[in-house]
Each structure stands twice: as C-alpha cells, then as structure tokens.
Amino acid sequence: MIHIEPKTVLNISRFIVFMGFITALLYQRVDHIYRTLVALIGLYIPDVVEGCFPNNAKLRQFLAPIYNKKTMALLGVFIAVHVSLVNVPFTTVDLFHKEWRNADMISHFLGGMVVWIIIAEVLLNLSDGGYLRLTRRKLTLYSFLVLFILSFGWEVAEKLSESEISFIHEDAGNKLRDVVMNTFGGLSALYLVLKGRYPFEMDLEH
C-alpha cells in the first residue's frame, strides 16, 4: 500500500493550484486568477499559523483542524480538484460551469466531506477542552446540523448571485442534488473517522 505523508499531499495540491494560476494568466481569465490566488493563500495559512503560533495550546484547541496536517491534506485535495474542474490546467476547459455541468457533484461531495471533518474536529476539541459536553452521538448530530445549515445557506447565496453571473443557472433539482452530495460527503467522512480514525479519532462516549 502506497503511503504519502500529509505534508506531501498538501504540497502537491499547492502545485496543482499554482498550475491553475499560471493557466489563468496565460488565458487571461480574471475570475480564475482571483480564485487560484485565494486558494493558494488559503493553502498556506496552516504553515503561517504553525510558524507564528507553534506552542499556543488554547489556539490549537479552537483551531484544531488548521494544526492537523491530515485534515489540511484533505482540504488541499478538495481545493486542488475544485480549481482544476473550474479550469483544467493549461486548457480553456471549464468543466464546472460549461463543458460538464455535473462536475459540481464532485466538488460538493469532497466539500461536504472536508467541511464536516472541520466542524466535527472543532466540536471534538471544544468537548475535550471542557467547553462542551458531547457524546459521540451528539457530536455527530450537531456536526451534521451545522453542515446542513451551511449547505442550504450556500445554495441560497449561490441562487442570489445568479443574476450577476450569466452562465450559471441551477434549478431546484440541481440545488437539492448539491445538498445531497454534501451529505454523502459528510457521511463518508464520518465513516472515515469512525472506522479509519482519519484524520482524527473521535474518542468520546456513545
């Protein structure tokens, strides 16, 4: 079985996003230049936080996912895949919005997975720190509740922005599918945490 260090995965993700940035410059796609720059900045935040606050126990408790290299590796994979779907590196192909509109299913699945992991890890650390009293069942319930709220909120915000972006238009069925894919991603993440203990172990009572 091939084992790749989380840091290596994160660096590969950064490289892929950087290739997307170069592609955006080559084809002068302004929206993608902005998108890839924001993605690159986001992918380097863990290094900045770790470098500036390496021994801050309280900060680690509240920002546990940022300090967890495994969680950040999963985030890196999601961002790299999403950016590449929006503009396949060194081409003008936009799978996400034009050539293959169903490509957003991939992003929503991976996004749901990563968002749930981040929510659950924050709740777990707040529980371990005594700020919350959670059982495994309660943590699962609350984390999915937050995921649903964020999912519906995102879809509402996306719908409101359609008038500003001419080539994006999604009907109610597509919106529902996006929420379902987010949920499947979250459920897959739950399985990964409970069975594979990755990227963290949910060491709570049932």
PDB file of C-alpha atoms in Angstrom:
ATOM      1  CA  MET A   1       0.000   0.000   0.000  1.00  0.00           C
ATOM      2  CA  ILE A   2       1.408   3.386  -1.004  1.00  0.00           C
ATOM      3  CA  HIS A   3       1.697   5.832   1.884  1.00  0.00           C
ATOM      4  CA  ILE A   4       2.060   9.546   1.210  1.00  0.00           C
ATOM      5  CA  GLU A   5       2.764  11.992   4.016  1.00  0.00           C
ATOM      6  CA  PRO A   6       0.013  14.606   4.575  1.00  0.00           C
ATOM      7  CA  LYS A   7       2.550  17.395   4.064  1.00  0.00           C
ATOM      8  CA  THR A   8       3.442  15.946   0.659  1.00  0.00           C
ATOM      9  CA  VAL A   9      -0.233  15.765  -0.312  1.00  0.00           C
ATOM     10  CA  LEU A  10      -0.662  19.399   0.700  1.00  0.00           C
ATOM     11  CA  ASN A  11       2.374  20.459  -1.338  1.00  0.00           C
ATOM     12  CA  ILE A  12       1.117  18.565  -4.405  1.00  0.00           C
ATOM     13  CA  SER A  13      -2.237  20.324  -4.004  1.00  0.00           C
ATOM     14  CA  ARG A  14      -0.486  23.677  -3.839  1.00  0.00           C
ATOM     15  CA  PHE A  15       1.450  22.865  -7.005  1.00  0.00           C
ATOM     16  CA  ILE A  16      -1.746  21.928  -8.870  1.00  0.00           C
ATOM     17  CA  VAL A  17      -3.419  25.170  -7.794  1.00  0.00           C
ATOM     18  CA  PHE A  18      -0.300  27.101  -8.862  1.00  0.00           C
ATOM     19  CA  MET A  19      -0.559  25.459 -12.294  1.00  0.00           C
ATOM     20  CA  GLY A  20      -4.143  26.683 -12.369  1.00  0.00           C
ATOM     21  CA  PHE A  21      -2.913  30.194 -11.587  1.00  0.00           C
ATOM     22  CA  ILE A  22      -0.393  30.052 -14.450  1.00  0.00           C
ATOM     23  CA  THR A  23      -3.182  28.806 -16.742  1.00  0.00           C
ATOM     24  CA  ALA A  24      -5.412  31.706 -15.709  1.00  0.00           C
ATOM     25  CA  LEU A  25      -2.627  34.153 -16.530  1.00  0.00           C
ATOM     26  CA  LEU A  26      -1.963  32.520 -19.921  1.00  0.00           C
ATOM     27  CA  TYR A  27      -5.607  32.721 -20.973  1.00  0.00           C
ATOM     28  CA  GLN A  28      -6.287  35.975 -19.116  1.00  0.00           C
ATOM     29  CA  ARG A  29      -9.189  34.533 -17.185  1.00  0.00           C
ATOM     30  CA  VAL A  30      -9.604  37.138 -14.455  1.00  0.00           C
ATOM     31  CA  ASP A  31     -12.070  35.197 -12.327  1.00  0.00           C
ATOM     32  CA  HIS A  32      -9.715  32.215 -12.194  1.00  0.00           C
ATOM     33  CA  ILE A  33      -6.711  34.386 -11.353  1.00  0.00           C
ATOM     34  CA  TYR A  34      -8.639  35.630  -8.315  1.00  0.00           C
ATOM     35  CA  ARG A  35      -9.876  32.123  -7.463  1.00  0.00           C
ATOM     36  CA  THR A  36      -6.456  30.462  -7.608  1.00  0.00           C
ATOM     37  CA  LEU A  37      -4.768  33.258  -5.654  1.00  0.00           C
ATOM     38  CA  VAL A  38      -7.339  32.943  -2.861  1.00  0.00           C
ATOM     39  CA  ALA A  39      -6.888  29.143  -2.926  1.00  0.00           C
ATOM     40  CA  LEU A  40      -3.100  29.433  -2.690  1.00  0.00           C
ATOM     41  CA  ILE A  41      -3.326  31.868   0.207  1.00  0.00           C
ATOM     42  CA  GLY A  42      -5.724  29.507   1.967  1.00  0.00           C
ATOM     43  CA  LEU A  43      -3.444  26.516   1.458  1.00  0.00           C
ATOM     44  CA  TYR A  44      -0.507  28.357   3.054  1.00  0.00           C
ATOM     45  CA  ILE A  45      -2.443  29.509   6.131  1.00  0.00           C
ATOM     46  CA  PRO A  46      -1.569  26.294   8.067  1.00  0.00           C
ATOM     47  CA  ASP A  47       2.148  26.989   7.635  1.00  0.00           C
ATOM     48  CA  VAL A  48       1.715  30.618   8.708  1.00  0.00           C
ATOM     49  CA  VAL A  49      -0.295  29.690  11.816  1.00  0.00           C
ATOM     50  CA  GLU A  50       2.105  26.902  12.740  1.00  0.00           C
ATOM     51  CA  GLY A  51       5.085  29.197  12.271  1.00  0.00           C
ATOM     52  CA  CYS A  52       3.640  32.127  14.226  1.00  0.00           C
ATOM     53  CA  PHE A  53       1.882  30.211  16.993  1.00  0.00           C
ATOM     54  CA  PRO A  54       3.642  26.827  17.300  1.00  0.00           C
ATOM     55  CA  ASN A  55       3.085  26.349  21.044  1.00  0.00           C
ATOM     56  CA  ASN A  56      -0.199  28.146  21.688  1.00  0.00           C
ATOM     57  CA  ALA A  57      -2.282  25.431  23.358  1.00  0.00           C
ATOM     58  CA  LYS A  58      -5.513  27.460  23.531  1.00  0.00           C
ATOM     59  CA  LEU A  59      -5.285  28.471  19.878  1.00  0.00           C
ATOM     60  CA  ARG A  60      -4.636  24.851  18.927  1.00  0.00           C
ATOM     61  CA  GLN A  61      -7.793  23.893  20.767  1.00  0.00           C
ATOM     62  CA  PHE A  62     -10.016  26.326  18.884  1.00  0.00           C
ATOM     63  CA  LEU A  63      -8.258  25.967  15.510  1.00  0.00           C
ATOM     64  CA  ALA A  64      -7.512  22.260  15.728  1.00  0.00           C
ATOM     65  CA  PRO A  65      -8.134  21.493  12.012  1.00  0.00           C
ATOM     66  CA  ILE A  66      -5.500  24.029  10.922  1.00  0.00           C
ATOM     67  CA  TYR A  67      -2.880  22.339  13.102  1.00  0.00           C
ATOM     68  CA  ASN A  68      -3.891  18.868  11.924  1.00  0.00           C
ATOM     69  CA  LYS A  69      -1.791  18.097   8.832  1.00  0.00           C
ATOM     70  CA  LYS A  70      -4.095  15.224   7.837  1.00  0.00           C
ATOM     71  CA  THR A  71      -7.151  17.487   7.822  1.00  0.00           C
ATOM     72  CA  MET A  72      -5.273  20.126   5.842  1.00  0.00           C
ATOM     73  CA  ALA A  73      -4.170  17.476   3.344  1.00  0.00           C
ATOM     74  CA  LEU A  74      -7.822  16.579   2.706  1.00  0.00           C
ATOM     75  CA  LEU A  75      -8.653  20.267   2.360  1.00  0.00           C
ATOM     76  CA  GLY A  76      -5.805  20.605  -0.134  1.00  0.00           C
ATOM     77  CA  VAL A  77      -7.144  17.739  -2.251  1.00  0.00           C
ATOM     78  CA  PHE A  78     -10.618  19.298  -2.308  1.00  0.00           C
ATOM     79  CA  ILE A  79      -9.320  22.730  -3.311  1.00  0.00           C
ATOM     80  CA  ALA A  80      -6.990  21.338  -5.991  1.00  0.00           C
ATOM     81  CA  VAL A  81      -9.765  19.222  -7.521  1.00  0.00           C
ATOM     82  CA  HIS A  82     -12.289  22.071  -7.441  1.00  0.00           C
ATOM     83  CA  VAL A  83      -9.895  24.580  -9.005  1.00  0.00           C
ATOM     84  CA  SER A  84      -8.973  22.092 -11.724  1.00  0.00           C
ATOM     85  CA  LEU A  85     -12.622  21.408 -12.526  1.00  0.00           C
ATOM     86  CA  VAL A  86     -13.332  25.110 -12.920  1.00  0.00           C
ATOM     87  CA  ASN A  87     -10.410  25.386 -15.344  1.00  0.00           C
ATOM     88  CA  VAL A  88      -8.455  22.299 -16.394  1.00  0.00           C
ATOM     89  CA  PRO A  89      -4.763  23.327 -16.207  1.00  0.00           C
ATOM     90  CA  PHE A  90      -3.275  24.549 -19.489  1.00  0.00           C
ATOM     91  CA  THR A  91      -6.615  24.444 -21.309  1.00  0.00           C
ATOM     92  CA  THR A  92      -9.674  26.672 -21.605  1.00  0.00           C
ATOM     93  CA  VAL A  93     -11.947  23.834 -20.499  1.00  0.00           C
ATOM     94  CA  ASP A  94     -14.352  24.772 -17.676  1.00  0.00           C
ATOM     95  CA  LEU A  95     -15.950  21.500 -16.600  1.00  0.00           C
ATOM     96  CA  PHE A  96     -17.648  23.059 -13.615  1.00  0.00           C
ATOM     97  CA  HIS A  97     -19.680  25.736 -15.388  1.00  0.00           C
ATOM     98  CA  LYS A  98     -19.738  24.882 -19.094  1.00  0.00           C
ATOM     99  CA  GLU A  99     -18.419  21.659 -20.651  1.00  0.00           C
ATOM    100  CA  TRP A 100     -19.706  19.239 -17.967  1.00  0.00           C
ATOM    101  CA  ARG A 101     -22.119  20.905 -15.553  1.00  0.00           C
ATOM    102  CA  ASN A 102     -22.426  17.740 -13.461  1.00  0.00           C
ATOM    103  CA  ALA A 103     -18.804  18.178 -12.374  1.00  0.00           C
ATOM    104  CA  ASP A 104     -20.072  20.171  -9.409  1.00  0.00           C
ATOM    105  CA  MET A 105     -21.176  16.861  -7.882  1.00  0.00           C
ATOM    106  CA  ILE A 106     -17.514  16.037  -7.306  1.00  0.00           C
ATOM    107  CA  SER A 107     -16.840  19.368  -5.621  1.00  0.00           C
ATOM    108  CA  HIS A 108     -19.929  19.118  -3.437  1.00  0.00           C
ATOM    109  CA  PHE A 109     -19.038  15.587  -2.337  1.00  0.00           C
ATOM    110  CA  LEU A 110     -15.460  16.494  -1.446  1.00  0.00           C
ATOM    111  CA  GLY A 111     -16.588  19.805   0.015  1.00  0.00           C
ATOM    112  CA  GLY A 112     -19.162  18.101   2.229  1.00  0.00           C
ATOM    113  CA  MET A 113     -16.516  15.657   3.390  1.00  0.00           C
ATOM    114  CA  VAL A 114     -13.975  18.337   4.303  1.00  0.00           C
ATOM    115  CA  VAL A 115     -16.476  20.753   5.857  1.00  0.00           C
ATOM    116  CA  TRP A 116     -17.935  18.016   8.065  1.00  0.00           C
ATOM    117  CA  ILE A 117     -14.454  16.933   9.184  1.00  0.00           C
ATOM    118  CA  ILE A 118     -13.534  20.506  10.116  1.00  0.00           C
ATOM    119  CA  ILE A 119     -16.805  21.042  12.010  1.00  0.00           C
ATOM    120  CA  ALA A 120     -16.521  17.714  13.832  1.00  0.00           C
ATOM    121  CA  GLU A 121     -12.875  18.284  14.759  1.00  0.00           C
ATOM    122  CA  VAL A 122     -13.636  21.726  16.186  1.00  0.00           C
ATOM    123  CA  LEU A 123     -16.550  20.330  18.227  1.00  0.00           C
ATOM    124  CA  LEU A 124     -14.420  17.396  19.416  1.00  0.00           C
ATOM    125  CA  ASN A 125     -11.659  19.690  20.666  1.00  0.00           C
ATOM    126  CA  LEU A 126     -14.134  22.020  22.356  1.00  0.00           C
ATOM    127  CA  SER A 127     -15.590  18.981  24.096  1.00  0.00           C
ATOM    128  CA  ASP A 128     -12.152  17.712  25.130  1.00  0.00           C
ATOM    129  CA  GLY A 129     -11.354  21.185  26.457  1.00  0.00           C
ATOM    130  CA  GLY A 130     -14.449  21.231  28.633  1.00  0.00           C
ATOM    131  CA  TYR A 131     -16.261  23.948  26.686  1.00  0.00           C
ATOM    132  CA  LEU A 132     -18.929  21.484  25.543  1.00  0.00           C
ATOM    133  CA  ARG A 133     -20.226  18.204  26.928  1.00  0.00           C
ATOM    134  CA  LEU A 134     -20.662  15.951  23.940  1.00  0.00           C
ATOM    135  CA  THR A 135     -21.148  12.275  23.383  1.00  0.00           C
ATOM    136  CA  ARG A 136     -20.278  10.718  20.037  1.00  0.00           C
ATOM    137  CA  ARG A 137     -23.975  10.721  19.112  1.00  0.00           C
ATOM    138  CA  LYS A 138     -24.439  14.393  19.989  1.00  0.00           C
ATOM    139  CA  LEU A 139     -21.290  15.431  18.133  1.00  0.00           C
ATOM    140  CA  THR A 140     -22.475  13.598  15.033  1.00  0.00           C
ATOM    141  CA  LEU A 141     -25.930  15.192  15.278  1.00  0.00           C
ATOM    142  CA  TYR A 142     -24.625  18.724  15.809  1.00  0.00           C
ATOM    143  CA  SER A 143     -21.948  18.466  13.120  1.00  0.00           C
ATOM    144  CA  PHE A 144     -24.469  17.350  10.504  1.00  0.00           C
ATOM    145  CA  LEU A 145     -26.897  20.029  11.610  1.00  0.00           C
ATOM    146  CA  VAL A 146     -24.204  22.669  11.007  1.00  0.00           C
ATOM    147  CA  LEU A 147     -23.340  21.030   7.682  1.00  0.00           C
ATOM    148  CA  PHE A 148     -26.994  21.212   6.562  1.00  0.00           C
ATOM    149  CA  ILE A 149     -27.245  24.872   7.594  1.00  0.00           C
ATOM    150  CA  LEU A 150     -24.077  25.735   5.679  1.00  0.00           C
ATOM    151  CA  SER A 151     -25.209  23.702   2.663  1.00  0.00           C
ATOM    152  CA  PHE A 152     -28.591  25.395   2.412  1.00  0.00           C
ATOM    153  CA  GLY A 153     -27.048  28.776   3.114  1.00  0.00           C
ATOM    154  CA  TRP A 154     -24.538  28.268   0.305  1.00  0.00           C
ATOM    155  CA  GLU A 155     -27.264  27.291  -2.155  1.00  0.00           C
ATOM    156  CA  VAL A 156     -29.335  30.356  -1.243  1.00  0.00           C
ATOM    157  CA  ALA A 157     -26.295  32.624  -1.659  1.00  0.00           C
ATOM    158  CA  GLU A 158     -25.488  30.956  -4.990  1.00  0.00           C
ATOM    159  CA  LYS A 159     -29.064  31.470  -6.198  1.00  0.00           C
ATOM    160  CA  LEU A 160     -28.956  35.142  -5.264  1.00  0.00           C
ATOM    161  CA  SER A 161     -25.710  35.581  -7.221  1.00  0.00           C
ATOM    162  CA  GLU A 162     -27.041  34.035 -10.455  1.00  0.00           C
ATOM    163  CA  SER A 163     -28.126  37.415 -11.793  1.00  0.00           C
ATOM    164  CA  GLU A 164     -24.507  38.585 -11.599  1.00  0.00           C
ATOM    165  CA  ILE A 165     -23.040  35.538 -13.410  1.00  0.00           C
ATOM    166  CA  SER A 166     -24.772  34.949 -16.740  1.00  0.00           C
ATOM    167  CA  PHE A 167     -23.611  31.366 -17.400  1.00  0.00           C
ATOM    168  CA  ILE A 168     -24.664  29.976 -14.012  1.00  0.00           C
ATOM    169  CA  HIS A 169     -28.270  28.904 -13.619  1.00  0.00           C
ATOM    170  CA  GLU A 170     -29.385  25.989 -11.460  1.00  0.00           C
ATOM    171  CA  ASP A 171     -32.937  24.771 -10.932  1.00  0.00           C
ATOM    172  CA  ALA A 172     -34.379  23.445  -7.666  1.00  0.00           C
ATOM    173  CA  GLY A 173     -33.478  19.864  -8.594  1.00  0.00           C
ATOM    174  CA  ASN A 174     -29.840  20.798  -9.024  1.00  0.00           C
ATOM    175  CA  LYS A 175     -29.834  22.624  -5.702  1.00  0.00           C
ATOM    176  CA  LEU A 176     -31.288  19.577  -3.960  1.00  0.00           C
ATOM    177  CA  ARG A 177     -28.685  17.347  -5.616  1.00  0.00           C
ATOM    178  CA  ASP A 178     -25.916  19.617  -4.345  1.00  0.00           C
ATOM    179  CA  VAL A 179     -27.190  19.305  -0.770  1.00  0.00           C
ATOM    180  CA  VAL A 180     -27.472  15.522  -1.159  1.00  0.00           C
ATOM    181  CA  MET A 181     -23.876  15.304  -2.423  1.00  0.00           C
ATOM    182  CA  ASN A 182     -22.712  17.431   0.526  1.00  0.00           C
ATOM    183  CA  THR A 183     -24.494  14.980   2.818  1.00  0.00           C
ATOM    184  CA  PHE A 184     -22.935  11.934   1.142  1.00  0.00           C
ATOM    185  CA  GLY A 185     -19.549  13.593   1.563  1.00  0.00           C
ATOM    186  CA  GLY A 186     -20.248  14.171   5.242  1.00  0.00           C
ATOM    187  CA  LEU A 187     -21.370  10.567   5.738  1.00  0.00           C
ATOM    188  CA  SER A 188     -18.219   9.314   4.001  1.00  0.00           C
ATOM    189  CA  ALA A 189     -16.148  11.491   6.320  1.00  0.00           C
ATOM    190  CA  LEU A 190     -17.996  10.090   9.340  1.00  0.00           C
ATOM    191  CA  TYR A 191     -17.151   6.563   8.187  1.00  0.00           C
ATOM    192  CA  LEU A 192     -13.522   7.594   7.627  1.00  0.00           C
ATOM    193  CA  VAL A 193     -13.262   8.982  11.162  1.00  0.00           C
ATOM    194  CA  LEU A 194     -15.094   6.143  12.929  1.00  0.00           C
ATOM    195  CA  LYS A 195     -13.586   3.212  11.021  1.00  0.00           C
ATOM    196  CA  GLY A 196     -10.271   4.555   9.788  1.00  0.00           C
ATOM    197  CA  ARG A 197      -9.638   7.032  12.631  1.00  0.00           C
ATOM    198  CA  TYR A 198      -8.586   9.520   9.970  1.00  0.00           C
ATOM    199  CA  PRO A 199      -7.827  12.379  10.122  1.00  0.00           C
ATOM    200  CA  PHE A 200      -8.539  12.170  13.888  1.00  0.00           C
ATOM    201  CA  GLU A 201     -10.017   9.788  16.413  1.00  0.00           C
ATOM    202  CA  MET A 202     -13.436  10.520  17.880  1.00  0.00           C
ATOM    203  CA  ASP A 203     -12.639   9.328  21.406  1.00  0.00           C
ATOM    204  CA  LEU A 204     -15.994  10.089  23.018  1.00  0.00           C
ATOM    205  CA  GLU A 205     -18.556   8.029  24.855  1.00  0.00           C
ATOM    206  CA  HIS A 206     -21.503   6.816  22.779  1.00  0.00           C
TER     207      HIS A 206
END
